[in-house]
PDB file of C-alpha atoms in Angstrom:
ATOM      1  CA  UNK A   1      22.233  -9.913 -17.966  1.00  0.00           C
ATOM      2  CA  UNK A   2      19.101  -8.970 -15.752  1.00  0.00           C
ATOM      3  CA  UNK A   3      15.692  -7.412 -16.482  1.00  0.00           C
ATOM      4  CA  UNK A   4      15.979  -3.653 -16.195  1.00  0.00           C
ATOM      5  CA  UNK A   5      13.088  -3.172 -14.117  1.00  0.00           C
ATOM      6  CA  UNK A   6      12.154   0.454 -12.355  1.00  0.00           C
ATOM      7  CA  UNK A   7       9.742  -0.063 -10.084  1.00  0.00           C
ATOM      8  CA  UNK A   8       6.624  -2.576  -9.433  1.00  0.00           C
ATOM      9  CA  UNK A   9       3.815  -1.142 -11.727  1.00  0.00           C
ATOM     10  CA  UNK A  10       0.617  -2.876 -10.368  1.00  0.00           C
ATOM     11  CA  UNK A  11      -0.753  -5.724  -8.118  1.00  0.00           C
ATOM     12  CA  UNK A  12      -3.631  -7.827  -9.032  1.00  0.00           C
ATOM     13  CA  UNK A  13      -5.578  -9.651  -6.754  1.00  0.00           C
ATOM     14  CA  UNK A  14      -8.586 -12.798  -6.660  1.00  0.00           C
ATOM     15  CA  UNK A  15     -11.353 -11.504  -4.483  1.00  0.00           C
ATOM     16  CA  UNK A  16     -13.882 -13.335  -3.688  1.00  0.00           C
ATOM     17  CA  UNK A  17     -16.531 -10.402  -4.167  1.00  0.00           C
ATOM     18  CA  UNK A  18     -15.427  -7.521  -6.907  1.00  0.00           C
ATOM     19  CA  UNK A  19     -17.665  -4.945  -5.100  1.00  0.00           C
ATOM     20  CA  UNK A  20     -16.911  -5.615  -1.999  1.00  0.00           C
ATOM     21  CA  UNK A  21     -13.209  -4.776  -2.792  1.00  0.00           C
ATOM     22  CA  UNK A  22     -14.228  -2.156  -4.712  1.00  0.00           C
ATOM     23  CA  UNK A  23     -15.825  -0.682  -2.216  1.00  0.00           C
ATOM     24  CA  UNK A  24     -12.846  -1.208   0.448  1.00  0.00           C
ATOM     25  CA  UNK A  25     -10.330  -0.228  -1.774  1.00  0.00           C
ATOM     26  CA  UNK A  26     -11.935   3.049  -2.882  1.00  0.00           C
ATOM     27  CA  UNK A  27     -12.957   4.034   0.707  1.00  0.00           C
ATOM     28  CA  UNK A  28      -9.348   3.095   1.776  1.00  0.00           C
ATOM     29  CA  UNK A  29      -7.314   5.086  -0.594  1.00  0.00           C
ATOM     30  CA  UNK A  30      -9.491   7.204  -2.943  1.00  0.00           C
ATOM     31  CA  UNK A  31      -8.927   4.450  -5.806  1.00  0.00           C
ATOM     32  CA  UNK A  32     -10.129   5.425  -9.476  1.00  0.00           C
ATOM     33  CA  UNK A  33     -12.251   2.881 -11.103  1.00  0.00           C
ATOM     34  CA  UNK A  34     -10.574   3.106 -14.615  1.00  0.00           C
ATOM     35  CA  UNK A  35     -11.858  -0.330 -16.208  1.00  0.00           C
ATOM     36  CA  UNK A  36     -13.983  -2.829 -16.193  1.00  0.00           C
ATOM     37  CA  UNK A  37     -13.754  -6.277 -17.978  1.00  0.00           C
ATOM     38  CA  UNK A  38     -17.182  -8.292 -17.200  1.00  0.00           C
ATOM     39  CA  UNK A  39     -16.178 -11.290 -18.649  1.00  0.00           C
ATOM     40  CA  UNK A  40     -13.747 -11.908 -15.885  1.00  0.00           C
ATOM     41  CA  UNK A  41     -15.417 -10.181 -13.371  1.00  0.00           C
ATOM     42  CA  UNK A  42     -12.327  -7.883 -12.877  1.00  0.00           C
ATOM     43  CA  UNK A  43     -11.761  -4.308 -12.192  1.00  0.00           C
ATOM     44  CA  UNK A  44      -9.094  -2.011 -12.419  1.00  0.00           C
ATOM     45  CA  UNK A  45      -8.290   0.928 -10.055  1.00  0.00           C
ATOM     46  CA  UNK A  46      -5.645   3.841 -10.070  1.00  0.00           C
ATOM     47  CA  UNK A  47      -4.773   5.845  -6.718  1.00  0.00           C
ATOM     48  CA  UNK A  48      -5.606   9.334  -7.071  1.00  0.00           C
ATOM     49  CA  UNK A  49      -1.414  10.522  -7.408  1.00  0.00           C
ATOM     50  CA  UNK A  50      -0.061   8.158  -9.672  1.00  0.00           C
ATOM     51  CA  UNK A  51       0.605   7.783 -13.165  1.00  0.00           C
ATOM     52  CA  UNK A  52      -0.154   4.085 -14.186  1.00  0.00           C
ATOM     53  CA  UNK A  53      -2.825   3.009 -15.647  1.00  0.00           C
ATOM     54  CA  UNK A  54      -3.475   0.925 -13.046  1.00  0.00           C
ATOM     55  CA  UNK A  55      -2.286   0.081  -9.670  1.00  0.00           C
ATOM     56  CA  UNK A  56      -4.777  -2.476  -8.661  1.00  0.00           C
ATOM     57  CA  UNK A  57      -6.008  -5.238 -11.021  1.00  0.00           C
ATOM     58  CA  UNK A  58      -9.365  -6.821  -8.781  1.00  0.00           C
ATOM     59  CA  UNK A  59     -10.172 -10.246 -10.261  1.00  0.00           C
ATOM     60  CA  UNK A  60     -13.264 -12.033  -8.569  1.00  0.00           C
ATOM     61  CA  UNK A  61     -13.735 -15.243  -8.054  1.00  0.00           C
ATOM     62  CA  UNK A  62     -17.189 -16.169  -6.356  1.00  0.00           C
ATOM     63  CA  UNK A  63     -18.012 -16.270  -2.394  1.00  0.00           C
ATOM     64  CA  UNK A  64     -16.916 -20.353  -2.460  1.00  0.00           C
ATOM     65  CA  UNK A  65     -13.395 -19.980  -3.249  1.00  0.00           C
ATOM     66  CA  UNK A  66     -11.171 -20.812  -0.305  1.00  0.00           C
ATOM     67  CA  UNK A  67      -9.336 -18.352   1.073  1.00  0.00           C
ATOM     68  CA  UNK A  68      -5.313 -18.406   0.934  1.00  0.00           C
ATOM     69  CA  UNK A  69      -4.284 -19.548   4.685  1.00  0.00           C
ATOM     70  CA  UNK A  70      -2.172 -17.037   6.190  1.00  0.00           C
ATOM     71  CA  UNK A  71       2.038 -18.600   6.304  1.00  0.00           C
ATOM     72  CA  UNK A  72       0.980 -20.338   2.921  1.00  0.00           C
ATOM     73  CA  UNK A  73       3.289 -20.019   0.321  1.00  0.00           C
ATOM     74  CA  UNK A  74       1.893 -16.771  -1.533  1.00  0.00           C
ATOM     75  CA  UNK A  75       2.017 -12.775  -2.030  1.00  0.00           C
ATOM     76  CA  UNK A  76       2.111 -11.851   1.465  1.00  0.00           C
ATOM     77  CA  UNK A  77       1.379  -8.392   1.573  1.00  0.00           C
ATOM     78  CA  UNK A  78       1.320  -5.138  -0.756  1.00  0.00           C
ATOM     79  CA  UNK A  79       3.210  -1.840  -0.089  1.00  0.00           C
ATOM     80  CA  UNK A  80       1.892   1.100  -0.640  1.00  0.00           C
ATOM     81  CA  UNK A  81       3.964   4.347  -0.007  1.00  0.00           C
ATOM     82  CA  UNK A  82       3.004   7.848   0.771  1.00  0.00           C
ATOM     83  CA  UNK A  83       4.393  10.927   0.562  1.00  0.00           C
ATOM     84  CA  UNK A  84       4.629  12.354   4.061  1.00  0.00           C
ATOM     85  CA  UNK A  85       4.982  11.088   7.754  1.00  0.00           C
ATOM     86  CA  UNK A  86       1.824  12.940   7.965  1.00  0.00           C
ATOM     87  CA  UNK A  87      -0.130  10.546   5.252  1.00  0.00           C
ATOM     88  CA  UNK A  88       1.367   8.021   7.159  1.00  0.00           C
ATOM     89  CA  UNK A  89      -0.437   9.313  10.535  1.00  0.00           C
ATOM     90  CA  UNK A  90      -4.498   9.748   8.148  1.00  0.00           C
ATOM     91  CA  UNK A  91      -3.450   5.886   7.029  1.00  0.00           C
ATOM     92  CA  UNK A  92      -3.443   4.655  10.190  1.00  0.00           C
ATOM     93  CA  UNK A  93      -6.772   6.716  11.209  1.00  0.00           C
ATOM     94  CA  UNK A  94      -8.686   5.728   7.886  1.00  0.00           C
ATOM     95  CA  UNK A  95      -7.612   2.041   8.211  1.00  0.00           C
ATOM     96  CA  UNK A  96      -8.469   2.416  11.665  1.00  0.00           C
ATOM     97  CA  UNK A  97     -12.036   3.555  10.875  1.00  0.00           C
ATOM     98  CA  UNK A  98     -12.651   0.760   8.493  1.00  0.00           C
ATOM     99  CA  UNK A  99     -11.685  -1.485  11.183  1.00  0.00           C
ATOM    100  CA  UNK A 100      -8.796  -2.451   8.836  1.00  0.00           C
ATOM    101  CA  UNK A 101      -5.679  -1.568  10.898  1.00  0.00           C
ATOM    102  CA  UNK A 102      -3.473  -4.569  11.818  1.00  0.00           C
ATOM    103  CA  UNK A 103      -0.256  -2.884  12.736  1.00  0.00           C
ATOM    104  CA  UNK A 104       2.468  -0.955  12.746  1.00  0.00           C
ATOM    105  CA  UNK A 105       5.934  -0.925  13.156  1.00  0.00           C
ATOM    106  CA  UNK A 106       9.203   0.975  12.391  1.00  0.00           C
ATOM    107  CA  UNK A 107      11.688  -0.836   9.774  1.00  0.00           C
ATOM    108  CA  UNK A 108      14.433   1.851   9.938  1.00  0.00           C
ATOM    109  CA  UNK A 109      14.445   3.543   6.514  1.00  0.00           C
ATOM    110  CA  UNK A 110      10.428   3.518   6.526  1.00  0.00           C
ATOM    111  CA  UNK A 111       7.565   3.631   8.934  1.00  0.00           C
ATOM    112  CA  UNK A 112       4.703   1.551   8.295  1.00  0.00           C
ATOM    113  CA  UNK A 113       1.040   0.414   9.030  1.00  0.00           C
ATOM    114  CA  UNK A 114      -0.461  -2.690   8.244  1.00  0.00           C
ATOM    115  CA  UNK A 115      -4.202  -3.682   7.236  1.00  0.00           C
ATOM    116  CA  UNK A 116      -6.168  -6.251   5.559  1.00  0.00           C
ATOM    117  CA  UNK A 117      -8.919  -5.840   2.721  1.00  0.00           C
ATOM    118  CA  UNK A 118     -12.355  -7.829   3.527  1.00  0.00           C
ATOM    119  CA  UNK A 119     -10.330 -10.735   2.043  1.00  0.00           C
ATOM    120  CA  UNK A 120      -8.027 -11.225   4.328  1.00  0.00           C
ATOM    121  CA  UNK A 121      -5.228  -9.655   1.445  1.00  0.00           C
ATOM    122  CA  UNK A 122      -3.021  -8.051   3.660  1.00  0.00           C
ATOM    123  CA  UNK A 123      -1.361  -4.871   2.706  1.00  0.00           C
ATOM    124  CA  UNK A 124       1.040  -2.135   3.833  1.00  0.00           C
ATOM    125  CA  UNK A 125       1.150   1.645   3.825  1.00  0.00           C
ATOM    126  CA  UNK A 126       4.401   2.914   4.370  1.00  0.00           C
ATOM    127  CA  UNK A 127       6.502   6.378   4.721  1.00  0.00           C
ATOM    128  CA  UNK A 128      10.211   6.354   3.461  1.00  0.00           C
ATOM    129  CA  UNK A 129      13.014   8.347   5.178  1.00  0.00           C
ATOM    130  CA  UNK A 130      14.922  10.671   3.314  1.00  0.00           C
ATOM    131  CA  UNK A 131      17.502   8.762   1.074  1.00  0.00           C
ATOM    132  CA  UNK A 132      20.513  10.828   2.525  1.00  0.00           C
ATOM    133  CA  UNK A 133      19.159   9.918   6.243  1.00  0.00           C
ATOM    134  CA  UNK A 134      19.319   6.237   5.952  1.00  0.00           C
ATOM    135  CA  UNK A 135      22.810   6.283   7.213  1.00  0.00           C
ATOM    136  CA  UNK A 136      23.803   2.304   8.893  1.00  0.00           C
ATOM    137  CA  UNK A 137      19.302   1.672   8.163  1.00  0.00           C
ATOM    138  CA  UNK A 138      20.300   1.109   4.175  1.00  0.00           C
ATOM    139  CA  UNK A 139      21.819  -2.350   4.880  1.00  0.00           C
ATOM    140  CA  UNK A 140      19.509  -3.255   7.690  1.00  0.00           C
ATOM    141  CA  UNK A 141      15.921  -5.054   8.179  1.00  0.00           C
ATOM    142  CA  UNK A 142      14.860  -3.940  11.705  1.00  0.00           C
ATOM    143  CA  UNK A 143      11.618  -4.259  13.073  1.00  0.00           C
ATOM    144  CA  UNK A 144      10.590  -1.769  16.101  1.00  0.00           C
ATOM    145  CA  UNK A 145       7.859  -0.265  17.896  1.00  0.00           C
ATOM    146  CA  UNK A 146       6.454   2.964  15.728  1.00  0.00           C
ATOM    147  CA  UNK A 147       6.316   6.358  17.362  1.00  0.00           C
ATOM    148  CA  UNK A 148       4.662   7.913  15.147  1.00  0.00           C
ATOM    149  CA  UNK A 149       3.829  11.206  16.744  1.00  0.00           C
ATOM    150  CA  UNK A 150       8.057  11.121  17.373  1.00  0.00           C
ATOM    151  CA  UNK A 151       8.688  10.319  13.820  1.00  0.00           C
ATOM    152  CA  UNK A 152       5.767  13.757  12.998  1.00  0.00           C
ATOM    153  CA  UNK A 153       7.532  15.328  15.161  1.00  0.00           C
ATOM    154  CA  UNK A 154      11.165  14.761  13.714  1.00  0.00           C
ATOM    155  CA  UNK A 155       9.960  14.443   9.878  1.00  0.00           C
ATOM    156  CA  UNK A 156       7.153  16.294   9.402  1.00  0.00           C
ATOM    157  CA  UNK A 157       6.614  17.823   6.156  1.00  0.00           C
ATOM    158  CA  UNK A 158       9.367  15.992   4.078  1.00  0.00           C
ATOM    159  CA  UNK A 159       8.201  14.463   0.900  1.00  0.00           C
ATOM    160  CA  UNK A 160      10.202  11.355   0.087  1.00  0.00           C
ATOM    161  CA  UNK A 161       7.680   9.941  -2.607  1.00  0.00           C
ATOM    162  CA  UNK A 162       9.285  11.437  -5.470  1.00  0.00           C
ATOM    163  CA  UNK A 163       7.725  13.465  -8.402  1.00  0.00           C
ATOM    164  CA  UNK A 164       4.093  12.605  -7.882  1.00  0.00           C
ATOM    165  CA  UNK A 165       0.564  13.630  -9.696  1.00  0.00           C
ATOM    166  CA  UNK A 166      -0.676  16.040  -7.836  1.00  0.00           C
ATOM    167  CA  UNK A 167      -4.115  15.235  -6.006  1.00  0.00           C
TER     168      UNK A 167
END
């Protein structure tokens, strides 16, 4: 028997400076601080349109903790989904404004921009095509150049994230 998972509920990151990480995630995503646990130097954040108790946990480990080196075993990145391709445009603008934008690509059924937090934790912000339009993309894992303007022209106004808390 397998575990009957529905979706990933939250992620937890170790960060060197909790206050700096909180400032970044609230500025980048508009995340709400829902709880703090001072004994663990931890904070828990909820994204504005989420029904989760928290979407991101941050645990401060101190400035002297060595950062994880890219390409070593461990988490590669988190992926945050947006509802419209226009939201992806806004994500790119926001991340660029925070000097956190590191790239963008088309993965066929998903369109993505990439960023990095102050500790070097990588993340993806992605928009997914409507499921009915995946076709052959349902079983591919391509990485191509993203033409976001063309994607907005083709898919603008299409909501694909499912049930959301209205923000």
